[in-house]
Coordinates of N, CA and C in Angstrom, one line a residue:
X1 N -78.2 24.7 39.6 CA -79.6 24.7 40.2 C -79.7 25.9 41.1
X2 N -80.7 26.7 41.1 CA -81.1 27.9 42.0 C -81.4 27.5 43.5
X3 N -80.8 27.7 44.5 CA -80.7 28.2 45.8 C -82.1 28.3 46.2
X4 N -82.3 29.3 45.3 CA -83.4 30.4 46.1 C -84.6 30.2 44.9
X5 N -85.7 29.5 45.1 CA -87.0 28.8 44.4 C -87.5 30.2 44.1
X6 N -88.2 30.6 43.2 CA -89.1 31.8 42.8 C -90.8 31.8 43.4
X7 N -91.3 32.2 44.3 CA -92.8 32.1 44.8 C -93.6 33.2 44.2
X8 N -94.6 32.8 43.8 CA -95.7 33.4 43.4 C -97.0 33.4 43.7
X9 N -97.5 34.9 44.4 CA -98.8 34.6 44.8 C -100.1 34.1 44.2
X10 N -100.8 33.6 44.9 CA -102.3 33.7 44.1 C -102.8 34.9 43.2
X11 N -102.3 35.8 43.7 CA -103.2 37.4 43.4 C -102.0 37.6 42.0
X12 N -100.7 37.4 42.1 CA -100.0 37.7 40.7 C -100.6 36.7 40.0
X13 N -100.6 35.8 39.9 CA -101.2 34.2 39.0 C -102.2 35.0 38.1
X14 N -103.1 35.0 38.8 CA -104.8 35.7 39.0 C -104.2 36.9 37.9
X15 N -103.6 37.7 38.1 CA -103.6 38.7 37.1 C -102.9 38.5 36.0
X16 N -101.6 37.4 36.4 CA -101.2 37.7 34.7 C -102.3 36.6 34.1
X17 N -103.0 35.7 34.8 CA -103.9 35.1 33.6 C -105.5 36.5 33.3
X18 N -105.5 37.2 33.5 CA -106.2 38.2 33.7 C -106.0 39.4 33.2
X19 N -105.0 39.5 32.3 CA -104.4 41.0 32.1 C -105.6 41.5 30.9
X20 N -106.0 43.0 31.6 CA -106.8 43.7 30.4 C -106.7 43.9 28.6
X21 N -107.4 43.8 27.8 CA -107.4 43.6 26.8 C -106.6 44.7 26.2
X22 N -106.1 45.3 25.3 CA -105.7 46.3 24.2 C -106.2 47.2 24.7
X23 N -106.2 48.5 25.2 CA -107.1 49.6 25.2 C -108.1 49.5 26.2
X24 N -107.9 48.6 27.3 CA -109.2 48.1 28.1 C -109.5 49.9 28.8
X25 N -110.3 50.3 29.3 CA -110.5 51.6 30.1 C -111.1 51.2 31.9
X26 N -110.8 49.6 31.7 CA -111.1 49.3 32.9 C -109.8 48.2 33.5
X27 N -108.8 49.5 34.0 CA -107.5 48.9 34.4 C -107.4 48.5 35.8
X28 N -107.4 47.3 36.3 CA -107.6 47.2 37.9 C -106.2 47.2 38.5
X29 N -106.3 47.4 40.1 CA -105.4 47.0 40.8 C -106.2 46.1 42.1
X30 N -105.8 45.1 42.5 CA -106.8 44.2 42.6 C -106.4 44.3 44.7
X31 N -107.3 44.4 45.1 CA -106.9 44.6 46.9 C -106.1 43.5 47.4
X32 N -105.3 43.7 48.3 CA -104.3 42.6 49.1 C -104.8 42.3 50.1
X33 N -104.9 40.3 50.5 CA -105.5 40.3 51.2 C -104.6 39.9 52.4
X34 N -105.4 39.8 54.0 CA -104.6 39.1 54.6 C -105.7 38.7 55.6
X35 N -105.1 37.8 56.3 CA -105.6 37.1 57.6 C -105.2 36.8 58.7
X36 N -106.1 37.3 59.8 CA -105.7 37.1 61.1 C -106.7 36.3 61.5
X37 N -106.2 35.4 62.9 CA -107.0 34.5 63.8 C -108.4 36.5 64.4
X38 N -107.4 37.3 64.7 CA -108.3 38.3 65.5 C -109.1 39.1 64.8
X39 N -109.2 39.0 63.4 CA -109.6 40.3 62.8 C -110.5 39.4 61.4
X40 N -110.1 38.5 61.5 CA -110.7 37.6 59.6 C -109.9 38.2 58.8
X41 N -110.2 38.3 58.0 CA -110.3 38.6 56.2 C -110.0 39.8 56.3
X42 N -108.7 40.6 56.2 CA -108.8 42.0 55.6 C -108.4 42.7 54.5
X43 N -108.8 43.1 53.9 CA -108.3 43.9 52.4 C -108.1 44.9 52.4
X44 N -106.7 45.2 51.5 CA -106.2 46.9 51.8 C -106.0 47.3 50.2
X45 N -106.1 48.5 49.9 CA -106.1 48.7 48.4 C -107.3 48.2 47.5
X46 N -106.6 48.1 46.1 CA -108.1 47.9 45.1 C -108.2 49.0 44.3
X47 N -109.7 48.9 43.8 CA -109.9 49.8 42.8 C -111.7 49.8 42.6
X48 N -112.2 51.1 43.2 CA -113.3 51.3 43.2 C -113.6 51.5 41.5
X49 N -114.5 51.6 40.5 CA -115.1 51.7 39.8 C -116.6 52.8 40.0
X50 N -116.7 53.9 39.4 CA -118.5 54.4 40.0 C -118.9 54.8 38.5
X51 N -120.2 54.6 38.4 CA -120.8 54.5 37.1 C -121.9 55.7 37.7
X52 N -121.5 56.6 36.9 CA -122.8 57.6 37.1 C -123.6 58.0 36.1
X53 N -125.1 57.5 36.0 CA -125.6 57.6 35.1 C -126.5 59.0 34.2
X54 N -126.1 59.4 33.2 CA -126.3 61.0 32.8 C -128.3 61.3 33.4
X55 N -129.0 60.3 33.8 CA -130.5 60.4 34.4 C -130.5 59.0 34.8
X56 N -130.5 59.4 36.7 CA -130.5 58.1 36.6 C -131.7 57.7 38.1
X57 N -132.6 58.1 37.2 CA -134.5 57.7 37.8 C -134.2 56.2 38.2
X58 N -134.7 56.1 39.1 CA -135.0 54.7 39.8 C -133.4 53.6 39.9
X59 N -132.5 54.0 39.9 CA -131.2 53.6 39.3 C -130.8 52.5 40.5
X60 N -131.6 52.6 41.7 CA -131.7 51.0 42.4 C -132.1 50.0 42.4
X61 N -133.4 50.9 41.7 CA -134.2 49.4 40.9 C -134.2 49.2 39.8
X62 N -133.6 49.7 39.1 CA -132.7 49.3 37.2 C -131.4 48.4 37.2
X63 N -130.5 48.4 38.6 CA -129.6 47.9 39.0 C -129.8 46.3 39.8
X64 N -130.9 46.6 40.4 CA -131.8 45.0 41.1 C -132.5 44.1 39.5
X65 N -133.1 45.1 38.6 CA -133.7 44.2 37.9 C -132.6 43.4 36.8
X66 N -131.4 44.4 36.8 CA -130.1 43.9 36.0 C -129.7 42.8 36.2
X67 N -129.6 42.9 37.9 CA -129.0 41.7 38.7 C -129.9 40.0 38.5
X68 N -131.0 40.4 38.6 CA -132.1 39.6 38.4 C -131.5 39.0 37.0
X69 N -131.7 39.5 36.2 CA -131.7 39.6 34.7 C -130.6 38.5 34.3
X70 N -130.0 38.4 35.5 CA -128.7 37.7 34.8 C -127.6 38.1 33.8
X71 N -126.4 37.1 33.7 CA -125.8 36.2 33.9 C -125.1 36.4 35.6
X72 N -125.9 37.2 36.9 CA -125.5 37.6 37.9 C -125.9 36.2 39.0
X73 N -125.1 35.9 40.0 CA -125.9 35.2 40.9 C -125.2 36.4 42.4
X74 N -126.2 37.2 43.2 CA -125.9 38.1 44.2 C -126.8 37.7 45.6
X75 N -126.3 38.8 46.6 CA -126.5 38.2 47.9 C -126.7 39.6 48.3
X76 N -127.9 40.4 49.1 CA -127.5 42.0 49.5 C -126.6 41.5 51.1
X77 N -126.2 42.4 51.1 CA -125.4 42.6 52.9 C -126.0 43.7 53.2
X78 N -126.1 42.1 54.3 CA -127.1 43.3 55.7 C -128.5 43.8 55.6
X79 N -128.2 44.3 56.7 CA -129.9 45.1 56.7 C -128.9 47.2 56.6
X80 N -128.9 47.5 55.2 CA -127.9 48.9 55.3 C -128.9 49.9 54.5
X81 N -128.8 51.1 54.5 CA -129.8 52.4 54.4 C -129.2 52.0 52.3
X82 N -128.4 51.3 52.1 CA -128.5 51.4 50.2 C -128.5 50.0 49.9
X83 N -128.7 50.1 49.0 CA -128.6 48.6 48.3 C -126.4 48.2 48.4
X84 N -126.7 46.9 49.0 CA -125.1 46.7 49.0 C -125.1 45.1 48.5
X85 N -124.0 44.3 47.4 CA -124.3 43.1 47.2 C -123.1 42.6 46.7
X86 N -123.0 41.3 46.7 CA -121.9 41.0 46.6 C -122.3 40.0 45.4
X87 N -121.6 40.1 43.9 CA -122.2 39.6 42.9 C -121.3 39.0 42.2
X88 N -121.5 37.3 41.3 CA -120.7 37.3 41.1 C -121.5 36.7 39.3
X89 N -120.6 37.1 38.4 CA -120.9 36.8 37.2 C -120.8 35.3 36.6
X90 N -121.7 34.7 36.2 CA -121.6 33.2 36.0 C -120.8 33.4 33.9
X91 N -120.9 34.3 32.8 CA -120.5 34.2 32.2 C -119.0 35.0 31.9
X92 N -118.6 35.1 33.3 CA -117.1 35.8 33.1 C -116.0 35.4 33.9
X93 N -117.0 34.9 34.9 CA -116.7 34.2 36.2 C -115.7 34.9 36.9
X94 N -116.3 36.5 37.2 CA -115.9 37.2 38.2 C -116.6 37.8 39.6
X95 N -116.2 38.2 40.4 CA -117.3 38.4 41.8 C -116.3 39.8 42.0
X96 N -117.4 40.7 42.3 CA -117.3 42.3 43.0 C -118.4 42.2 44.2
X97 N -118.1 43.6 45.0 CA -118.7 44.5 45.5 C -119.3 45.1 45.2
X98 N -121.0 45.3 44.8 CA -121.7 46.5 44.7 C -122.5 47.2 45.1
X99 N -122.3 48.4 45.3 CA -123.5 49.0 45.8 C -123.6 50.2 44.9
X100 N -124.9 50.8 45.8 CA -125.8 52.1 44.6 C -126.1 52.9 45.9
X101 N -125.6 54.2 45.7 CA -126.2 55.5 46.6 C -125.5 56.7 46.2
X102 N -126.8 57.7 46.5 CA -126.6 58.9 46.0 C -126.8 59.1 44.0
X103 N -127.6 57.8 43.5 CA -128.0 57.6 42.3 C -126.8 57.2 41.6
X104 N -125.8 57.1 42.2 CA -124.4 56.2 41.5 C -123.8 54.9 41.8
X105 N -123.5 54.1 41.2 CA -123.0 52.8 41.5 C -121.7 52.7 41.5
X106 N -121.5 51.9 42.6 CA -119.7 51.7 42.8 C -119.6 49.9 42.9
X107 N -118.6 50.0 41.8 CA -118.2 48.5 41.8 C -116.7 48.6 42.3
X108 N -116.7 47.5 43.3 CA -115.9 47.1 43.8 C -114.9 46.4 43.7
X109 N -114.0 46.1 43.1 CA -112.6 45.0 43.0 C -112.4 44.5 43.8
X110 N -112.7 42.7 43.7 CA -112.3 41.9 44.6 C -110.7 41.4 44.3
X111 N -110.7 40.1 44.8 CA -109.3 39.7 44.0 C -109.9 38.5 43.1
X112 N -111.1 38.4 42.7 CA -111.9 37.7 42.0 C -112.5 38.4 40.7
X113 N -111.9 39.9 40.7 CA -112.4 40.8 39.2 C -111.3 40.2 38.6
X114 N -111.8 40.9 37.1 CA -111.0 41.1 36.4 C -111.6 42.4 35.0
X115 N -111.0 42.7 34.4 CA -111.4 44.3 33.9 C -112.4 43.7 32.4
X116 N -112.4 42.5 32.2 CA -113.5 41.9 31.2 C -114.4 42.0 32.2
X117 N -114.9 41.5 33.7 CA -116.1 41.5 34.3 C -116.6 42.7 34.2
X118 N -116.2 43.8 34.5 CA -115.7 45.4 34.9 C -116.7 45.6 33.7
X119 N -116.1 45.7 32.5 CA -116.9 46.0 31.0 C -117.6 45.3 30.7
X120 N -118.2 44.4 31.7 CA -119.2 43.4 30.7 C -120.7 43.9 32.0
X121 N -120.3 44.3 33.3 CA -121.4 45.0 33.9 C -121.4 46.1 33.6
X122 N -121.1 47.0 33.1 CA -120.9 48.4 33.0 C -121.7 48.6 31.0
X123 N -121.4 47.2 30.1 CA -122.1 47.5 29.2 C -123.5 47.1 29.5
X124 N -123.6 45.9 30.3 CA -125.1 45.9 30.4 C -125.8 46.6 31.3
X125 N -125.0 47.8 32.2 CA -126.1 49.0 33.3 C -125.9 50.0 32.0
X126 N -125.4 50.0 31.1 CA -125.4 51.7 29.7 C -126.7 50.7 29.3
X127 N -126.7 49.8 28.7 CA -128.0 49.4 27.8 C -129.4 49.6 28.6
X128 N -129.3 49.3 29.9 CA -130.6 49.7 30.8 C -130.6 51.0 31.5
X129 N -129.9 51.8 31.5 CA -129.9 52.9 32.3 C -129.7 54.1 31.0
X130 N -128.8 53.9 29.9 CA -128.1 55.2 29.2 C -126.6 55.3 29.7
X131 N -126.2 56.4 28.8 CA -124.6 57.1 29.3 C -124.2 56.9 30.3
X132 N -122.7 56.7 30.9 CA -122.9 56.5 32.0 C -121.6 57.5 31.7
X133 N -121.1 58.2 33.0 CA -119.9 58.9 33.4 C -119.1 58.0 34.2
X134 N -118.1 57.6 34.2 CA -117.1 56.6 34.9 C -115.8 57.1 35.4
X135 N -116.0 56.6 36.5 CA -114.3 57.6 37.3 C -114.4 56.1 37.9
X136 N -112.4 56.0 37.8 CA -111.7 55.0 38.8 C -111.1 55.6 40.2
X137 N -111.0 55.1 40.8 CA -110.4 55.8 42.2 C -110.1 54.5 42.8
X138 N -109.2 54.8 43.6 CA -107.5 53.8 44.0 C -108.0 53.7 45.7

């Protein structure tokens, strides 16, 4: 019998049931969380996502009517100078961070993405917006 029990986080769980498909182009590293009595909830790391669209006219309110549109249920934060929201997908059943400034959209990795949510917003802002240019940053 082993001594020493093997522990596993939520956040490893979460990803090996979660691992990206064959060829996914939307490879996450998902933020670490922690908690304090002084501070709440903080998260270090992750993986921004930014979708920049090749014309992207009114791309705050192409991004609100998306959200609208569904399969999305979102919430804006705050009263802030961009659109900021916290969104979560009812047919993938993932939740990010989004926001839109400077005519580009940055999706956020919670520990609640996973890289099918990732490509399944990112196909439906190309269908309403066009081409999109995509950069990951760590």
């Amino acid at each position: 019998m082993d001594d020493d029990p093997e522990f596993t986080t939520a956040n490893a769980l979460r990803d090996e049931q979660r691992e990206p498909s064959a060829g996914s182009r939307f490879d996450i590293t998902h933020p670490e969380r922690s908690h304090s009595r002084a501070r709440g909830m903080e998260y270090e790391g992750g993986t921004v996502f930014v979708f920049v669209p090749r014309r992207s006219d009114g791309l705050a309110e192409q991004v609100q009517e998306l959200l609208d549109a569904g399969p999305y249920r979102y919430g804006d934060w705050f009263d802030l100078p961009m659109p900021l929201f916290l969104v979560h997908d009812d047919d993938t059943d993932d939740t990010f961070r989004l926001g839109v400034r400077e005519e580009r959209v940055e999706l956020h990795v919670r520990s609640a993405t996973s890289p099918a949510g990732v490509e399944a917003f990112h196909d439906r802002l190309t269908g309403r917006v066009g081409a999109l240019d995509v950069r990951r940053e760590q």
